[in-house]
Amino acid sequence: MSGMRTMLASIGVVGVVCVGYGMWTIISPGEERKREMLKNLPEANPLRMEESRKRNALMLQVLKDAAETNDNIARGIGGQK
């Protein structure tokens, strides 16, 4: 009886995994849709990529400045007095 339960549980687990994989396969985009999505990414546009680089550089500078100061810049302009 215990062997039968183990076998049924194993078959159930394999069945659930197969159903999950089947659903994943149905939901995932096809090759044409993947190519279209890659074409529309911000990295594909040189102008937007440059804007992203500038924004990232500014954020890095702000974080660097914040790390070098003892003021609590989250409280507003001027820090603590």
Coordinates of C-alpha atoms in Angstrom, one line a residue:
M1 CA 0.0 0.0 0.0
S2 CA 2.9 2.4 0.8
G3 CA 4.5 1.6 -2.5
M4 CA 1.3 2.5 -4.3
R5 CA 1.1 5.8 -2.5
T6 CA 4.6 6.7 -3.4
M7 CA 4.0 5.8 -7.0
L8 CA 0.8 7.9 -7.2
A9 CA 2.5 10.8 -5.5
S10 CA 5.4 10.6 -7.9
I11 CA 3.1 10.5 -10.9
G12 CA 1.2 13.5 -9.4
V13 CA 4.4 15.5 -9.1
V14 CA 5.5 14.7 -12.6
G15 CA 2.0 15.6 -13.9
V16 CA 2.1 19.0 -12.1
V17 CA 5.6 19.7 -13.5
C18 CA 4.4 18.8 -17.0
V19 CA 1.3 21.0 -16.8
G20 CA 3.5 23.9 -15.5
Y21 CA 6.0 23.5 -18.4
G22 CA 3.1 23.2 -20.9
M23 CA 1.6 26.5 -19.6
W24 CA 5.0 28.2 -19.7
T25 CA 5.4 27.1 -23.3
I26 CA 2.0 28.4 -24.3
I27 CA 2.4 31.8 -22.5
S28 CA 6.0 32.5 -23.6
P29 CA 6.4 34.7 -26.7
G30 CA 7.5 33.3 -30.0
E31 CA 10.7 34.1 -31.9
E32 CA 9.1 36.9 -34.0
R33 CA 7.7 38.5 -30.8
K34 CA 11.1 38.2 -29.1
R35 CA 12.8 40.0 -32.0
E36 CA 10.2 42.7 -31.9
M37 CA 10.6 43.2 -28.2
L38 CA 14.4 43.3 -28.5
K39 CA 14.1 45.9 -31.3
N40 CA 12.0 48.2 -29.0
L41 CA 14.3 48.0 -26.0
P42 CA 15.8 51.4 -24.9
E43 CA 19.3 50.0 -25.6
A44 CA 18.5 49.7 -29.3
N45 CA 18.0 53.5 -29.5
P46 CA 21.4 55.3 -29.3
L47 CA 19.8 58.6 -28.1
R48 CA 17.9 56.9 -25.3
M49 CA 21.0 54.9 -24.4
E50 CA 23.1 58.1 -24.1
E51 CA 20.3 59.7 -21.9
S52 CA 20.4 56.6 -19.7
R53 CA 24.2 56.8 -19.4
K54 CA 24.0 60.5 -18.3
R55 CA 21.2 59.8 -15.8
N56 CA 23.2 56.9 -14.3
A57 CA 26.3 59.1 -14.1
L58 CA 24.3 61.8 -12.3
M59 CA 22.9 59.3 -9.8
L60 CA 26.3 57.8 -9.2
Q61 CA 27.6 61.3 -8.4
V62 CA 24.8 62.0 -6.0
L63 CA 25.4 58.7 -4.2
K64 CA 29.1 59.5 -4.0
D65 CA 28.5 63.0 -2.6
A66 CA 26.0 61.6 -0.1
A67 CA 28.5 58.9 1.0
E68 CA 31.2 61.6 1.6
T69 CA 29.1 63.9 3.8
N70 CA 27.9 63.5 7.4
D71 CA 24.7 65.5 6.8
N72 CA 21.4 63.7 6.5
I73 CA 20.4 64.7 3.0
A74 CA 17.1 62.9 3.3
R75 CA 15.8 65.6 5.7
G76 CA 15.8 68.3 3.1
I77 CA 18.0 71.1 1.9
G78 CA 20.7 72.2 4.2
G79 CA 21.0 69.0 6.2
Q80 CA 21.0 69.1 10.0
K81 CA 22.1 72.2 11.9

